[in-house]
Amino acid sequence: MKTLLALICALLFGAAAQAAGLECIVPSKPGGAMDLTCKLAQKGLYGLREAPDPPPSDMHITYLPGGIGAVAWHSLVSGRRTEPNTLVAFSGGSLLNLAQGKFGKVKSSDVRWVAALGADYGMIAVRADSPYKTLRDLVAALQANPQKVLIGVSGTIGSQDWLKMALLARTSGIDPKALRFVALEGGGEAFTAMHANYVHVVSGDASEASLYAASGNTRVLAVLSEQRLPGVLANVPTAREQGFDVVWPIIRGVWMGPHASDAEYRQWVAYFDRVLASPQFAQMRAASGLYPFGLTGDALAVYIKKAVDDYGRRAAELGLVR
């Protein structure tokens, strides 16, 4: 019932938003990496304002949390299919949810994939005053008594944040079912819960951690990348460096409704082709804690289909596909 009410509110809100101009929907609460994605798109498009044939100006950002992206997905696919100036942020977690059937009986081809704006990676973080100084400290505590450590994740069982910790546990000889997870709505809420000492650990994303680590109240124990990451997290070791072979890359970008016209879709692809080619955008992306990765249009749609298929196989191996 709550999901249905949220969807009805989303559809009503969307009618007002459509009249207001260009919109980027964040399918979570404020403060997480989805929020960051829309803000990066906003900045990138604003950078084209003085160029010939600029995109619609004054993009505004709205928030439609619920169902770890399901409310935003169904809002566009069910009730706002033809809107030409509405974009929705997505991540690898969105694709994982699609693969597991968490958005219902839908396919990646049910929407139009516009642009991938950058890459992100998983990470594991604690409060700056946590007794866990390294990833090995945390794993030792989980091995000793996993019930004593509360782990904040965006989503429930099978979400990408859950899977990151599940893979870490499995490589350490710990049954993932023994871990204590607290399901939260988005990375911003997870970090807020950790700083309030509601949870002890956050399994999240490097871009989110960059925002909090810079303030000095967060300690990132590991990044789940092949090599160390530049920028704010440059001194954070990878999980592999610490003896745990877990790598989790994440794509971030935007999509639009399925029944926007081909001309409207191609226009948005062209806008983001120009954004991605801009040296200024590369600086914006780095400042947002993201790393180079850019695809648009048909090439992105092909990548998305393969990624969803790959996630589906991995989820099936863990018994997570509905």
Coordinates of C-alpha atoms in Angstrom, one line a residue:
M1 CA 0.0 0.0 0.0
K2 CA 2.8 2.4 0.9
T3 CA 4.5 1.8 -2.5
L4 CA 1.2 2.4 -4.3
L5 CA 0.6 5.6 -2.5
A6 CA 4.2 6.7 -3.2
L7 CA 3.8 6.0 -6.9
I8 CA 0.5 7.9 -7.0
C9 CA 2.2 10.9 -5.4
A10 CA 5.1 10.6 -7.8
L11 CA 2.8 10.7 -10.8
L12 CA 0.9 13.7 -9.5
F13 CA 4.2 15.5 -8.6
G14 CA 5.6 14.6 -12.1
A15 CA 2.7 16.4 -13.8
A16 CA 3.8 19.6 -12.0
A17 CA 7.4 19.0 -12.6
Q18 CA 6.9 18.5 -16.3
A19 CA 5.4 21.9 -16.6
A20 CA 8.4 23.4 -14.8
G21 CA 11.0 22.4 -17.5
L22 CA 14.0 20.2 -17.4
E23 CA 14.1 17.8 -14.4
C24 CA 16.5 15.2 -13.1
I25 CA 15.0 12.6 -10.8
V26 CA 17.0 11.2 -7.9
P27 CA 15.5 7.8 -7.1
S28 CA 16.6 8.0 -3.4
K29 CA 16.8 10.5 -0.6
P30 CA 19.2 13.5 -0.8
G31 CA 22.9 13.2 -0.1
G32 CA 23.9 9.9 -1.8
A33 CA 25.6 9.1 -5.1
M34 CA 22.3 9.2 -7.1
D35 CA 22.0 12.8 -5.9
L36 CA 25.5 13.4 -7.0
T37 CA 24.8 12.0 -10.4
C38 CA 21.9 14.4 -11.1
K39 CA 24.0 17.4 -9.8
L40 CA 26.9 16.4 -12.1
A41 CA 24.5 16.2 -15.1
Q42 CA 23.1 19.6 -14.1
K43 CA 26.6 21.1 -14.0
G44 CA 27.6 19.5 -17.2
L45 CA 24.6 20.8 -19.1
Y46 CA 24.9 24.2 -17.6
G47 CA 28.4 24.3 -19.1
L48 CA 26.8 24.2 -22.6
R49 CA 24.7 27.3 -22.0
E50 CA 26.9 29.6 -24.1
A51 CA 27.4 27.1 -26.9
P52 CA 25.3 27.0 -30.1
D53 CA 22.1 25.0 -29.7
P54 CA 22.2 24.8 -25.8
P55 CA 20.0 22.4 -23.9
P56 CA 17.0 23.6 -21.9
S57 CA 18.3 25.7 -19.1
D58 CA 17.6 25.6 -15.3
M59 CA 17.5 21.9 -14.7
H60 CA 15.9 21.2 -11.3
I61 CA 16.4 18.1 -9.2
T62 CA 13.6 16.2 -7.5
Y63 CA 13.7 13.2 -5.1
L64 CA 11.6 10.1 -5.5
P65 CA 12.8 7.6 -3.0
G66 CA 11.2 4.3 -2.5
G67 CA 11.8 0.7 -3.3
I68 CA 15.5 1.4 -4.0
G69 CA 14.6 3.0 -7.3
A70 CA 11.4 1.2 -8.0
V71 CA 9.1 4.2 -7.4
A72 CA 11.0 6.4 -9.8
W73 CA 11.3 3.6 -12.4
H74 CA 7.5 2.9 -12.4
S75 CA 6.7 6.6 -12.3
L76 CA 8.4 7.2 -15.6
V77 CA 7.6 3.8 -17.3
S78 CA 3.9 3.7 -16.2
G79 CA 2.8 7.3 -16.1
R80 CA 5.3 9.6 -17.7
R81 CA 6.5 7.7 -20.7
T82 CA 6.5 10.5 -23.2
E83 CA 8.2 13.3 -21.3
P84 CA 11.1 14.7 -23.4
N85 CA 12.8 16.7 -20.6
T86 CA 12.9 14.3 -17.7
L87 CA 16.0 12.4 -16.8
V88 CA 16.5 9.8 -14.1
A89 CA 19.8 8.9 -12.4
F90 CA 20.9 5.3 -12.4
S91 CA 23.8 3.2 -11.1
G92 CA 25.1 -0.3 -11.2
G93 CA 22.8 -0.9 -8.3
S94 CA 19.8 -0.1 -10.5
L95 CA 21.0 -2.6 -13.1
L96 CA 21.4 -5.2 -10.3
N97 CA 17.8 -4.6 -9.2
L98 CA 16.6 -5.0 -12.8
A99 CA 18.5 -8.3 -13.1
Q100 CA 16.9 -9.6 -9.9
G101 CA 13.4 -8.6 -10.8
K102 CA 13.0 -6.0 -8.1
F103 CA 11.4 -3.6 -10.5
G104 CA 8.9 -6.2 -11.6
K105 CA 8.7 -8.0 -15.0
V106 CA 10.6 -5.3 -16.9
K107 CA 13.7 -5.3 -19.2
S108 CA 16.5 -2.9 -19.7
S109 CA 15.0 -2.1 -23.1
D110 CA 11.9 -0.7 -21.5
V111 CA 13.6 2.7 -21.1
R112 CA 16.0 4.8 -23.1
W113 CA 19.5 4.9 -21.8
V114 CA 21.0 8.4 -22.4
A115 CA 24.5 8.7 -21.0
A116 CA 27.0 7.2 -18.6
L117 CA 28.7 10.0 -16.9
G118 CA 31.5 8.3 -14.9
A119 CA 32.6 5.3 -13.0
D120 CA 32.5 4.7 -9.2
Y121 CA 33.7 1.9 -6.9
G122 CA 32.5 0.3 -3.8
M123 CA 34.0 1.0 -0.4
I124 CA 33.8 0.1 3.3
A125 CA 33.7 2.9 5.8
V126 CA 33.4 3.5 9.6
R127 CA 33.3 6.6 11.8
A128 CA 36.6 8.3 12.4
D129 CA 36.5 7.2 16.1
S130 CA 35.7 3.6 15.3
P131 CA 37.9 0.9 16.9
Y132 CA 38.3 -0.6 13.4
K133 CA 41.4 1.0 12.0
T134 CA 41.8 -1.4 9.0
L135 CA 39.7 -3.7 7.0
R136 CA 41.5 -6.6 8.7
D137 CA 40.3 -5.2 12.1
L138 CA 36.7 -5.2 10.8
V139 CA 36.9 -8.7 9.4
A140 CA 38.4 -10.0 12.6
A141 CA 35.5 -8.6 14.5
L142 CA 33.0 -10.2 12.1
Q143 CA 34.8 -13.5 12.4
A144 CA 34.7 -13.3 16.2
N145 CA 31.0 -12.3 16.5
P146 CA 29.2 -11.0 13.4
Q147 CA 26.1 -10.2 15.5
K148 CA 27.9 -7.4 17.3
V149 CA 28.6 -5.3 14.1
L150 CA 25.7 -3.4 12.5
I151 CA 26.2 -2.8 8.8
G152 CA 24.3 0.0 7.1
V153 CA 23.5 -0.7 3.4
S154 CA 21.3 1.0 0.8
G155 CA 18.7 -1.6 0.1
T156 CA 17.9 -5.0 1.4
I157 CA 19.2 -8.5 0.7
G158 CA 20.6 -8.7 -2.8
S159 CA 21.4 -5.0 -3.2
Q160 CA 24.8 -4.1 -4.4
D161 CA 25.8 -2.8 -1.0
W162 CA 24.7 -6.1 0.5
L163 CA 26.6 -8.0 -2.1
K164 CA 29.8 -6.1 -1.5
M165 CA 29.8 -7.2 2.2
A166 CA 28.6 -10.7 1.3
L167 CA 31.5 -11.1 -1.0
L168 CA 33.9 -9.8 1.6
A169 CA 32.5 -12.2 4.2
R170 CA 32.7 -15.1 1.8
T171 CA 36.3 -14.5 1.0
S172 CA 37.0 -14.4 4.8
G173 CA 35.2 -17.6 5.7
I174 CA 32.1 -15.9 7.1
D175 CA 28.6 -17.0 6.2
P176 CA 26.9 -13.8 4.8
K177 CA 23.7 -14.9 6.5
A178 CA 25.3 -14.4 9.8
L179 CA 25.9 -10.7 9.2
R180 CA 23.6 -8.0 10.7
F181 CA 22.5 -5.6 8.0
V182 CA 20.4 -2.5 8.5
A183 CA 18.5 -1.6 5.3
L184 CA 18.5 2.2 4.5
E185 CA 17.3 4.3 1.6
G186 CA 20.3 5.7 -0.2
G187 CA 23.9 6.4 0.7
G188 CA 23.2 9.7 2.4
E189 CA 20.9 8.0 4.9
A190 CA 23.5 5.3 5.5
F191 CA 26.2 7.8 6.4
T192 CA 23.8 9.8 8.5
A193 CA 22.9 6.6 10.4
M194 CA 26.6 5.8 10.9
H195 CA 27.5 9.2 12.3
A196 CA 24.5 8.9 14.7
N197 CA 26.0 5.5 15.8
Y198 CA 22.9 3.7 14.6
V199 CA 25.1 1.5 12.5
H200 CA 28.8 0.8 12.9
V201 CA 29.9 0.3 9.3
V202 CA 28.7 1.5 5.9
S203 CA 29.0 -0.5 2.7
G204 CA 28.7 2.1 0.0
D205 CA 30.4 3.9 -2.8
A206 CA 33.6 5.8 -3.1
S207 CA 32.0 8.9 -4.5
E208 CA 29.8 9.1 -1.4
A209 CA 32.7 8.4 0.9
S210 CA 34.7 11.3 -0.7
L211 CA 32.1 13.7 0.4
Y212 CA 32.3 12.6 4.1
A213 CA 36.0 11.7 4.3
A214 CA 37.0 15.2 3.5
S215 CA 35.2 16.5 6.6
G216 CA 37.4 14.3 8.9
N217 CA 34.5 12.4 10.6
T218 CA 34.7 9.2 8.4
R219 CA 37.5 6.6 8.0
V220 CA 37.4 4.6 4.8
L221 CA 38.8 1.2 5.4
A222 CA 39.1 0.0 1.8
V223 CA 38.1 0.9 -1.7
L224 CA 36.9 -2.0 -3.9
S225 CA 38.9 -1.0 -7.0
E226 CA 41.8 -2.6 -8.9
Q227 CA 44.2 0.1 -7.9
R228 CA 44.1 3.0 -5.4
L229 CA 41.9 5.9 -6.4
P230 CA 43.2 9.4 -6.9
G231 CA 41.8 12.4 -5.0
V232 CA 40.5 12.5 -1.5
L233 CA 40.8 8.7 -1.1
A234 CA 44.3 8.4 -2.5
N235 CA 45.7 7.1 0.8
V236 CA 43.0 4.4 1.2
P237 CA 44.2 0.9 0.4
T238 CA 42.3 -1.4 -1.8
A239 CA 40.7 -4.5 -0.4
R240 CA 43.1 -6.6 -2.5
E241 CA 46.1 -4.9 -0.9
Q242 CA 44.8 -6.0 2.5
G243 CA 44.3 -9.6 1.4
F244 CA 40.7 -9.6 0.3
D245 CA 40.0 -10.2 -3.4
V246 CA 36.9 -8.1 -3.8
V247 CA 36.5 -5.6 -6.6
W248 CA 33.2 -3.7 -7.3
P249 CA 33.0 -1.2 -10.1
I250 CA 29.9 1.0 -10.6
I251 CA 28.6 2.9 -13.6
R252 CA 26.6 6.1 -13.1
G253 CA 24.4 7.9 -15.6
V254 CA 20.9 9.0 -16.6
W255 CA 18.0 7.5 -18.6
M256 CA 14.7 8.8 -19.9
G257 CA 11.2 7.5 -20.5
P258 CA 10.5 4.9 -23.2
H259 CA 8.1 6.9 -25.4
A260 CA 10.0 10.2 -25.9
S261 CA 10.4 10.5 -29.6
D262 CA 13.5 9.3 -31.4
A263 CA 14.4 12.9 -32.3
E264 CA 14.1 14.0 -28.6
Y265 CA 16.2 11.0 -27.5
R266 CA 18.9 11.7 -30.1
Q267 CA 19.0 15.3 -29.0
W268 CA 19.8 14.4 -25.4
V269 CA 22.4 11.9 -26.6
A270 CA 24.0 14.7 -28.6
Y271 CA 23.9 17.1 -25.6
F272 CA 25.7 14.5 -23.4
D273 CA 28.2 13.7 -26.2
R274 CA 29.2 17.4 -26.0
V275 CA 29.3 17.3 -22.2
L276 CA 31.5 14.3 -22.1
A277 CA 33.9 15.8 -24.6
S278 CA 34.4 18.9 -22.4
P279 CA 37.7 19.3 -20.4
Q280 CA 35.7 21.3 -17.9
F281 CA 33.4 18.3 -17.4
A282 CA 36.4 16.0 -16.7
Q283 CA 37.3 18.4 -13.9
M284 CA 33.7 18.4 -12.6
R285 CA 33.6 14.6 -12.7
A286 CA 36.8 14.3 -10.7
A287 CA 35.6 16.9 -8.1
S288 CA 32.5 14.7 -7.7
G289 CA 34.6 11.6 -6.8
L290 CA 33.9 9.8 -10.1
Y291 CA 36.4 8.4 -12.6
P292 CA 36.5 8.4 -16.4
F293 CA 33.8 6.3 -18.1
G294 CA 31.6 7.7 -20.9
L295 CA 29.0 6.0 -23.1
T296 CA 25.9 7.4 -24.7
G297 CA 23.0 6.2 -26.9
D298 CA 23.1 2.9 -28.6
A299 CA 26.5 2.0 -27.3
L300 CA 25.3 2.5 -23.7
A301 CA 22.2 0.5 -24.3
V302 CA 24.3 -2.5 -25.5
Y303 CA 26.6 -2.1 -22.5
I304 CA 23.6 -2.0 -20.1
K305 CA 22.0 -5.2 -21.6
K306 CA 25.3 -7.1 -21.1
A307 CA 25.7 -5.7 -17.6
V308 CA 22.2 -6.7 -16.6
D309 CA 22.7 -10.2 -18.0
D310 CA 26.0 -10.5 -16.1
Y311 CA 24.4 -9.3 -12.8
G312 CA 21.6 -11.8 -13.4
R313 CA 24.0 -14.7 -13.6
R314 CA 25.9 -13.6 -10.5
A315 CA 22.6 -13.1 -8.6
A316 CA 21.3 -16.5 -9.7
E317 CA 24.5 -18.1 -8.3
L318 CA 23.7 -16.6 -4.9
G319 CA 20.0 -17.6 -5.2
L320 CA 18.8 -14.0 -5.3
V321 CA 16.9 -13.9 -8.6
R322 CA 13.1 -13.7 -8.1

